[in-house]
Amino acid sequence: MPDVIPSTPPTLKRVINAWGTPTPYGVSRSDAAVADAVAQMLQRHVVVADLQALVGRELAAWSGAESACVTHCGAAAVTLAVAACMAGADAGRVAQLPDSTDMRRRVVMLAAQQVHYGQAITQAVRLAGAQAVPCETPTDMAVELALGTACCVLAVESHLAAGSGPATTGELLALARAAGVPLLLDAAAQDWRVQELVAGGADLLLLSGQKYLRSPTAGLVLGRADLVAALDAQHGGIGRGMKPTKEALAGVLAALRLRDNVPAADWRAAQQRKVEVVAASAGGWPGVTVQRTPDPQGNGFDRLSLLIDAAVTGVDAARVLALLRGGDPVVAVAPHRVAQGRIGLELTAVDDGELPELCALLAAVLNVN
């Protein structure tokens, strides 16, 4: 047996990620210091509970939350947060789930916030043994909550959830408070707003560490100490397969410490400069209309939308999407409005050195001479 096992990976296409933080394309690229922290942790033993506690303390200090912990990913955080609201930290109830007999199990949410991020959020709820109860309006939610069978209210802040944001979340928080149940806020990609979100009053705030924080895959759970402890208790029950690894915890810790050295204003200015480069280039392409809009969740950068006139370009948005995905390198763009003739661009994951190549590849599939 050789002393050194070859580590050459199979040939994989390079990706220029102009979508943002999509899971199908690896979400984000971690900094070298994060990768080094992960590699070092993989080569040692550690008391995982002590490491989880350390990361929890630093997450709480970073966010202003009362307490914090880490679970495997953002989807796991949703499932385990719901489980925490049903079972608490009671060992018998933790072991009983997903059988929720004799527990409050209804999770009340707005129908418009039934997002699908590769999995329907309602399925993440059902995995805990709970029942998602979508309501069309806050008034309908109040009626449902008055029945006294809900274990929590689930809110979402995402560009995938039309109308979501601080105002809607505040309204849902008031309903939860009146009903005496916790508000869970899934704001997976909103880590640049973490202090604002914590101050907003959600009982548990759920983030994805691998989004803009650029840690390894990890669900960040911030909020009330009793609920954080109850969620962590689920790692000994249905959450056993959703527990954080030692290397993920080390990576989150390293990413947090890097974030302390990155002023938000500097990061946002850098993103806007990239938007300006691509918008200036695409603005001269025949058959393409460029629209620049602020990130709808208030993260402080702009997104681009390219409206494609197929009669001029010779290709429609669906064909452009297919050509970009099928190329080498792959160019990942947001597909959500292809049916309306648009492709979306978020440039936070594009390095400055990739901008000329991105523009050239876009121009090529759009038949720009």
Short mmCIF file of C-alpha atoms in Angstrom, two decimals:
data_model
loop_
_atom_site.label_atom_id
_atom_site.label_comp_id
_atom_site.label_asym_id
_atom_site.label_seq_id
_atom_site.Cartn_x
_atom_site.Cartn_y
_atom_site.Cartn_z
CA MET A 1 0.00 0.00 0.00
CA PRO A 2 1.53 3.37 -0.97
CA ASP A 3 2.51 5.81 1.76
CA VAL A 4 0.78 8.65 -0.05
CA ILE A 5 -2.61 8.17 -1.68
CA PRO A 6 -2.90 10.20 -4.90
CA SER A 7 -5.35 13.06 -4.41
CA THR A 8 -5.87 14.09 -8.04
CA PRO A 9 -9.61 14.70 -8.45
CA PRO A 10 -11.54 13.64 -11.53
CA THR A 11 -11.70 16.20 -14.31
CA LEU A 12 -14.45 18.67 -13.52
CA LYS A 13 -15.61 21.70 -15.44
CA ARG A 14 -14.71 25.09 -14.04
CA VAL A 15 -17.68 27.24 -13.03
CA ILE A 16 -18.04 31.01 -13.30
CA ASN A 17 -20.77 31.62 -10.75
CA ALA A 18 -22.89 34.62 -11.76
CA TRP A 19 -25.92 33.32 -9.85
CA GLY A 20 -24.87 34.20 -6.30
CA THR A 21 -24.96 31.43 -3.69
CA PRO A 22 -26.75 28.51 -5.39
CA THR A 23 -26.41 25.05 -3.91
CA PRO A 24 -26.17 23.26 -7.31
CA TYR A 25 -22.92 25.10 -8.03
CA GLY A 26 -21.24 24.73 -4.64
CA VAL A 27 -22.73 27.82 -2.94
CA SER A 28 -19.51 29.77 -2.29
CA ARG A 29 -15.72 29.64 -2.34
CA SER A 30 -14.06 29.73 1.06
CA ASP A 31 -10.99 31.82 1.79
CA ALA A 32 -7.65 30.08 2.18
CA ALA A 33 -7.67 30.69 5.94
CA VAL A 34 -10.99 28.85 6.23
CA ALA A 35 -9.73 25.93 4.13
CA ASP A 36 -6.60 25.77 6.28
CA ALA A 37 -8.64 25.70 9.50
CA VAL A 38 -10.75 22.87 8.08
CA ALA A 39 -7.66 20.90 7.01
CA GLN A 40 -6.05 21.28 10.42
CA MET A 41 -9.19 20.17 12.24
CA LEU A 42 -9.47 17.08 10.03
CA GLN A 43 -6.05 16.02 11.29
CA ARG A 44 -6.83 16.11 15.03
CA HIS A 45 -9.23 14.93 17.70
CA VAL A 46 -11.34 17.40 19.62
CA VAL A 47 -14.11 17.44 22.24
CA VAL A 48 -16.86 18.31 19.80
CA ALA A 49 -19.19 19.66 22.49
CA ASP A 50 -16.47 22.10 23.57
CA LEU A 51 -15.92 23.19 19.96
CA GLN A 52 -19.69 23.64 19.43
CA ALA A 53 -19.85 25.76 22.59
CA LEU A 54 -16.91 27.91 21.49
CA VAL A 55 -18.42 28.54 18.07
CA GLY A 56 -21.78 29.27 19.69
CA ARG A 57 -20.24 31.92 21.91
CA GLU A 58 -18.54 33.62 18.98
CA LEU A 59 -21.70 33.46 16.87
CA ALA A 60 -23.65 35.07 19.72
CA ALA A 61 -21.06 37.82 20.14
CA TRP A 62 -21.00 38.47 16.36
CA SER A 63 -24.77 38.63 16.03
CA GLY A 64 -25.95 40.07 19.34
CA ALA A 65 -28.05 36.97 19.99
CA GLU A 66 -28.57 35.55 23.46
CA SER A 67 -27.23 32.16 22.36
CA ALA A 68 -26.21 30.25 19.24
CA CYS A 69 -25.25 26.84 17.89
CA VAL A 70 -24.48 25.12 14.60
CA THR A 71 -26.26 22.31 12.78
CA HIS A 72 -25.44 20.62 9.49
CA CYS A 73 -27.06 23.10 7.08
CA GLY A 74 -29.84 25.65 6.71
CA ALA A 75 -32.45 23.05 5.76
CA ALA A 76 -31.51 21.02 8.85
CA ALA A 77 -31.88 24.17 10.94
CA VAL A 78 -35.51 24.54 9.79
CA THR A 79 -36.35 20.93 10.66
CA LEU A 80 -34.61 21.01 14.03
CA ALA A 81 -36.00 24.43 14.97
CA VAL A 82 -39.51 23.09 14.45
CA ALA A 83 -38.61 19.97 16.45
CA ALA A 84 -37.31 22.18 19.26
CA CYS A 85 -40.63 24.03 19.39
CA MET A 86 -42.51 20.72 19.70
CA ALA A 87 -40.26 18.68 21.98
CA GLY A 88 -38.14 21.23 23.81
CA ALA A 89 -35.10 19.61 25.43
CA ASP A 90 -37.14 16.86 27.09
CA ALA A 91 -35.21 13.62 26.45
CA GLY A 92 -38.35 11.51 26.12
CA ARG A 93 -39.91 13.82 23.55
CA VAL A 94 -36.64 14.20 21.67
CA ALA A 95 -36.49 10.40 21.36
CA GLN A 96 -40.17 10.21 20.37
CA LEU A 97 -39.93 12.42 17.29
CA PRO A 98 -40.89 12.30 14.46
CA ASP A 99 -43.88 10.80 16.25
CA SER A 100 -45.47 14.02 17.51
CA THR A 101 -48.39 12.42 19.36
CA ASP A 102 -49.56 14.65 22.25
CA MET A 103 -47.40 17.56 21.04
CA ARG A 104 -48.47 20.79 19.45
CA ARG A 105 -47.41 20.18 15.86
CA ARG A 106 -48.93 22.83 13.59
CA VAL A 107 -46.46 25.26 12.01
CA VAL A 108 -48.27 28.36 10.78
CA MET A 109 -46.81 30.30 7.85
CA LEU A 110 -47.78 32.50 4.93
CA ALA A 111 -48.59 30.62 1.74
CA ALA A 112 -46.41 33.08 -0.22
CA GLN A 113 -43.41 32.00 1.88
CA GLN A 114 -43.56 28.33 0.89
CA VAL A 115 -40.18 28.60 -0.78
CA HIS A 116 -38.45 25.79 -2.65
CA TYR A 117 -34.66 25.85 -2.39
CA GLY A 118 -34.07 22.38 -3.86
CA GLN A 119 -36.45 21.07 -1.20
CA ALA A 120 -39.82 22.52 -0.29
CA ILE A 121 -39.62 24.24 3.08
CA THR A 122 -42.87 22.49 3.99
CA GLN A 123 -41.08 19.16 3.60
CA ALA A 124 -38.38 20.36 6.00
CA VAL A 125 -41.22 21.01 8.46
CA ARG A 126 -42.77 17.57 7.92
CA LEU A 127 -39.44 15.85 8.54
CA ALA A 128 -39.74 16.92 12.19
CA GLY A 129 -43.14 15.25 12.46
CA ALA A 130 -44.93 18.59 12.24
CA GLN A 131 -47.67 19.86 9.92
CA ALA A 132 -47.14 22.98 7.84
CA VAL A 133 -50.27 25.17 7.79
CA PRO A 134 -50.00 27.74 4.96
CA CYS A 135 -52.32 30.74 5.31
CA GLU A 136 -53.12 33.24 2.58
CA THR A 137 -53.07 36.34 4.80
CA PRO A 138 -51.95 37.41 8.27
CA THR A 139 -55.62 37.62 9.21
CA ASP A 140 -56.02 33.94 8.30
CA MET A 141 -52.93 33.21 10.39
CA ALA A 142 -54.47 34.95 13.40
CA VAL A 143 -57.57 32.76 13.08
CA GLU A 144 -55.43 29.62 12.88
CA LEU A 145 -53.30 30.66 15.84
CA ALA A 146 -56.39 31.32 17.94
CA LEU A 147 -57.14 27.57 17.85
CA GLY A 148 -54.24 27.01 20.26
CA THR A 149 -52.75 24.04 18.38
CA ALA A 150 -49.71 25.75 16.84
CA CYS A 151 -46.17 25.13 18.05
CA CYS A 152 -44.67 28.11 16.21
CA VAL A 153 -44.88 30.61 13.38
CA LEU A 154 -42.39 30.16 10.54
CA ALA A 155 -41.32 33.23 8.57
CA VAL A 156 -39.00 33.50 5.57
CA GLU A 157 -36.96 36.40 4.27
CA SER A 158 -35.69 35.57 0.79
CA HIS A 159 -35.80 36.90 -2.76
CA LEU A 160 -37.65 33.64 -3.49
CA ALA A 161 -40.55 34.72 -1.25
CA ALA A 162 -42.44 37.59 -2.82
CA GLY A 163 -43.27 40.34 -0.35
CA SER A 164 -41.02 39.02 2.38
CA GLY A 165 -38.90 41.41 4.41
CA PRO A 166 -38.72 43.24 7.73
CA ALA A 167 -42.25 44.68 7.57
CA THR A 168 -43.88 41.30 6.94
CA THR A 169 -41.68 39.58 9.51
CA GLY A 170 -42.63 42.21 12.08
CA GLU A 171 -46.31 41.56 11.44
CA LEU A 172 -45.80 37.81 11.86
CA LEU A 173 -43.80 38.39 15.05
CA ALA A 174 -46.72 40.32 16.53
CA LEU A 175 -49.07 37.44 15.70
CA ALA A 176 -46.70 34.93 17.29
CA ARG A 177 -46.34 37.04 20.42
CA ALA A 178 -50.12 37.39 20.76
CA ALA A 179 -50.49 33.61 20.44
CA GLY A 180 -47.64 32.88 22.88
CA VAL A 181 -45.63 30.81 20.38
CA PRO A 182 -42.08 31.29 19.02
CA LEU A 183 -41.31 32.93 15.70
CA LEU A 184 -38.73 31.08 13.59
CA LEU A 185 -37.12 33.20 10.86
CA ASP A 186 -35.44 31.43 7.95
CA ALA A 187 -33.19 34.10 6.45
CA ALA A 188 -30.61 31.74 4.98
CA ALA A 189 -28.65 34.21 2.83
CA GLN A 190 -28.97 37.30 5.04
CA ASP A 191 -25.80 37.07 7.14
CA TRP A 192 -24.75 40.63 6.22
CA ARG A 193 -27.92 41.75 8.06
CA VAL A 194 -27.47 39.49 11.07
CA GLN A 195 -27.45 42.16 13.79
CA GLU A 196 -30.54 43.81 12.33
CA LEU A 197 -32.35 40.48 12.09
CA VAL A 198 -31.49 39.46 15.66
CA ALA A 199 -32.63 42.86 16.92
CA GLY A 200 -35.92 42.32 15.07
CA GLY A 201 -36.96 39.88 17.78
CA ALA A 202 -37.25 36.44 16.14
CA ASP A 203 -37.00 33.69 18.75
CA LEU A 204 -34.72 31.71 16.44
CA LEU A 205 -32.90 33.11 13.42
CA LEU A 206 -31.68 30.52 10.92
CA LEU A 207 -28.81 31.31 8.52
CA SER A 208 -26.64 29.34 6.11
CA GLY A 209 -22.94 29.76 6.91
CA GLN A 210 -21.89 28.74 3.42
CA LYS A 211 -23.63 31.70 1.80
CA TYR A 212 -21.90 35.10 2.07
CA LEU A 213 -20.00 34.12 5.23
CA ARG A 214 -18.29 31.51 2.99
CA SER A 215 -17.81 28.88 5.66
CA PRO A 216 -18.17 25.15 5.00
CA THR A 217 -21.77 23.96 4.85
CA ALA A 218 -23.39 24.83 8.19
CA GLY A 219 -26.71 25.99 9.60
CA LEU A 220 -26.27 28.88 12.02
CA VAL A 221 -28.92 29.07 14.74
CA LEU A 222 -29.17 32.30 16.75
CA GLY A 223 -31.68 33.36 19.38
CA ARG A 224 -33.29 32.48 22.71
CA ALA A 225 -31.03 30.39 24.92
CA ASP A 226 -33.72 27.85 25.83
CA LEU A 227 -34.70 27.27 22.21
CA VAL A 228 -31.09 27.07 21.03
CA ALA A 229 -30.46 24.44 23.70
CA ALA A 230 -33.60 22.58 22.66
CA LEU A 231 -32.50 22.59 19.03
CA ASP A 232 -29.04 21.32 19.96
CA ALA A 233 -30.73 18.54 21.95
CA GLN A 234 -32.32 17.28 18.73
CA HIS A 235 -28.82 16.24 17.55
CA GLY A 236 -29.35 13.29 19.91
CA GLY A 237 -32.64 12.45 18.20
CA ILE A 238 -33.91 13.05 14.67
CA GLY A 239 -31.02 15.47 14.17
CA ARG A 240 -28.32 12.83 14.55
CA GLY A 241 -27.84 12.81 10.78
CA MET A 242 -27.92 16.62 10.77
CA LYS A 243 -25.17 17.27 13.31
CA PRO A 244 -22.27 19.60 12.44
CA THR A 245 -18.88 18.04 11.75
CA LYS A 246 -15.74 19.12 13.56
CA GLU A 247 -14.33 20.55 10.32
CA ALA A 248 -17.49 22.56 9.62
CA LEU A 249 -17.36 24.04 13.12
CA ALA A 250 -13.70 24.96 12.65
CA GLY A 251 -14.51 26.53 9.29
CA VAL A 252 -17.37 28.60 10.72
CA LEU A 253 -15.06 29.87 13.45
CA ALA A 254 -12.41 30.87 10.91
CA ALA A 255 -14.97 32.53 8.64
CA LEU A 256 -16.37 34.54 11.55
CA ARG A 257 -12.93 35.82 12.45
CA LEU A 258 -12.27 36.80 8.83
CA ARG A 259 -15.59 38.65 8.66
CA ASP A 260 -14.44 40.84 11.57
CA ASN A 261 -11.74 42.21 9.23
CA VAL A 262 -14.07 42.99 6.31
CA PRO A 263 -15.99 46.27 6.68
CA ALA A 264 -19.47 45.85 5.22
CA ALA A 265 -19.19 49.13 3.31
CA ASP A 266 -16.00 47.99 1.58
CA TRP A 267 -17.53 44.64 0.60
CA ARG A 268 -20.65 46.28 -0.80
CA ALA A 269 -18.64 48.85 -2.77
CA ALA A 270 -16.62 46.04 -4.34
CA GLN A 271 -19.83 44.28 -5.43
CA GLN A 272 -21.19 47.46 -7.01
CA ARG A 273 -18.01 47.95 -9.02
CA LYS A 274 -18.45 44.49 -10.56
CA VAL A 275 -22.08 45.27 -11.41
CA GLU A 276 -20.99 48.46 -13.17
CA VAL A 277 -18.47 46.58 -15.32
CA VAL A 278 -20.97 43.99 -16.55
CA ALA A 279 -23.81 46.50 -16.95
CA ALA A 280 -21.61 48.74 -19.08
CA SER A 281 -20.64 45.84 -21.33
CA ALA A 282 -24.14 44.35 -21.69
CA GLY A 283 -25.67 47.77 -22.27
CA GLY A 284 -24.23 47.77 -25.79
CA TRP A 285 -25.49 44.34 -26.86
CA PRO A 286 -28.24 44.32 -29.54
CA GLY A 287 -31.49 42.74 -28.37
CA VAL A 288 -30.54 42.89 -24.70
CA THR A 289 -32.10 45.27 -22.17
CA VAL A 290 -30.22 45.61 -18.90
CA GLN A 291 -32.08 46.25 -15.66
CA ARG A 292 -30.22 46.96 -12.41
CA THR A 293 -32.12 46.51 -9.15
CA PRO A 294 -31.13 46.54 -5.47
CA ASP A 295 -31.00 43.20 -3.69
CA PRO A 296 -34.60 42.83 -2.48
CA GLN A 297 -33.56 41.73 1.02
CA GLY A 298 -31.42 44.77 1.70
CA ASN A 299 -27.98 43.16 1.57
CA GLY A 300 -26.58 46.30 -0.03
CA PHE A 301 -25.65 45.26 -3.56
CA ASP A 302 -27.39 45.35 -6.93
CA ARG A 303 -28.46 42.50 -9.18
CA LEU A 304 -28.70 42.59 -12.97
CA SER A 305 -31.49 41.26 -15.15
CA LEU A 306 -30.95 40.78 -18.90
CA LEU A 307 -34.18 40.92 -20.91
CA ILE A 308 -33.54 39.05 -24.16
CA ASP A 309 -35.33 39.85 -27.42
CA ALA A 310 -35.03 36.54 -29.25
CA ALA A 311 -36.07 38.15 -32.55
CA VAL A 312 -32.84 40.16 -32.44
CA THR A 313 -30.42 37.80 -30.69
CA GLY A 314 -31.62 34.61 -32.39
CA VAL A 315 -31.84 32.82 -29.04
CA ASP A 316 -34.38 33.04 -26.26
CA ALA A 317 -33.63 33.12 -22.54
CA ALA A 318 -34.15 29.37 -22.12
CA ARG A 319 -31.64 28.62 -24.87
CA VAL A 320 -29.15 31.09 -23.39
CA LEU A 321 -29.49 29.35 -20.02
CA ALA A 322 -28.89 25.93 -21.62
CA LEU A 323 -25.85 27.12 -23.58
CA LEU A 324 -24.28 28.70 -20.52
CA ARG A 325 -24.87 25.60 -18.40
CA GLY A 326 -23.53 23.31 -21.09
CA GLY A 327 -20.32 25.20 -21.78
CA ASP A 328 -16.84 24.76 -20.41
CA PRO A 329 -16.47 26.72 -18.26
CA VAL A 330 -20.02 26.49 -17.02
CA VAL A 331 -21.61 29.90 -16.48
CA ALA A 332 -24.22 29.78 -13.70
CA VAL A 333 -26.94 32.45 -13.95
CA ALA A 334 -30.22 32.81 -12.06
CA PRO A 335 -32.99 30.91 -13.89
CA HIS A 336 -36.05 32.09 -11.97
CA ARG A 337 -37.43 34.44 -14.66
CA VAL A 338 -36.46 32.61 -17.83
CA ALA A 339 -40.16 32.18 -18.67
CA GLN A 340 -40.39 35.99 -18.82
CA GLY A 341 -37.42 36.17 -21.19
CA ARG A 342 -34.89 37.17 -18.53
CA ILE A 343 -31.74 35.77 -17.03
CA GLY A 344 -30.52 37.09 -13.70
CA LEU A 345 -26.98 37.93 -12.65
CA GLU A 346 -25.66 38.25 -9.12
CA LEU A 347 -21.93 38.92 -9.18
CA THR A 348 -20.96 38.50 -5.53
CA ALA A 349 -19.24 35.18 -6.31
CA VAL A 350 -17.45 36.42 -9.45
CA ASP A 351 -13.84 37.48 -8.97
CA ASP A 352 -12.67 40.68 -10.64
CA GLY A 353 -10.38 38.64 -12.89
CA GLU A 354 -13.34 36.61 -14.16
CA LEU A 355 -15.38 39.62 -15.31
CA PRO A 356 -13.89 39.93 -18.83
CA GLU A 357 -14.36 36.19 -19.46
CA LEU A 358 -17.93 36.31 -18.12
CA CYS A 359 -18.82 39.19 -20.44
CA ALA A 360 -17.22 37.44 -23.41
CA LEU A 361 -19.08 34.18 -22.76
CA LEU A 362 -22.41 35.97 -22.35
CA ALA A 363 -21.83 37.93 -25.54
CA ALA A 364 -20.94 34.77 -27.44
CA VAL A 365 -24.17 32.92 -26.59
CA LEU A 366 -26.16 36.08 -27.37
CA ASN A 367 -24.56 36.24 -30.82
CA VAL A 368 -22.99 39.62 -30.19
CA ASN A 369 -20.44 40.34 -32.92
#
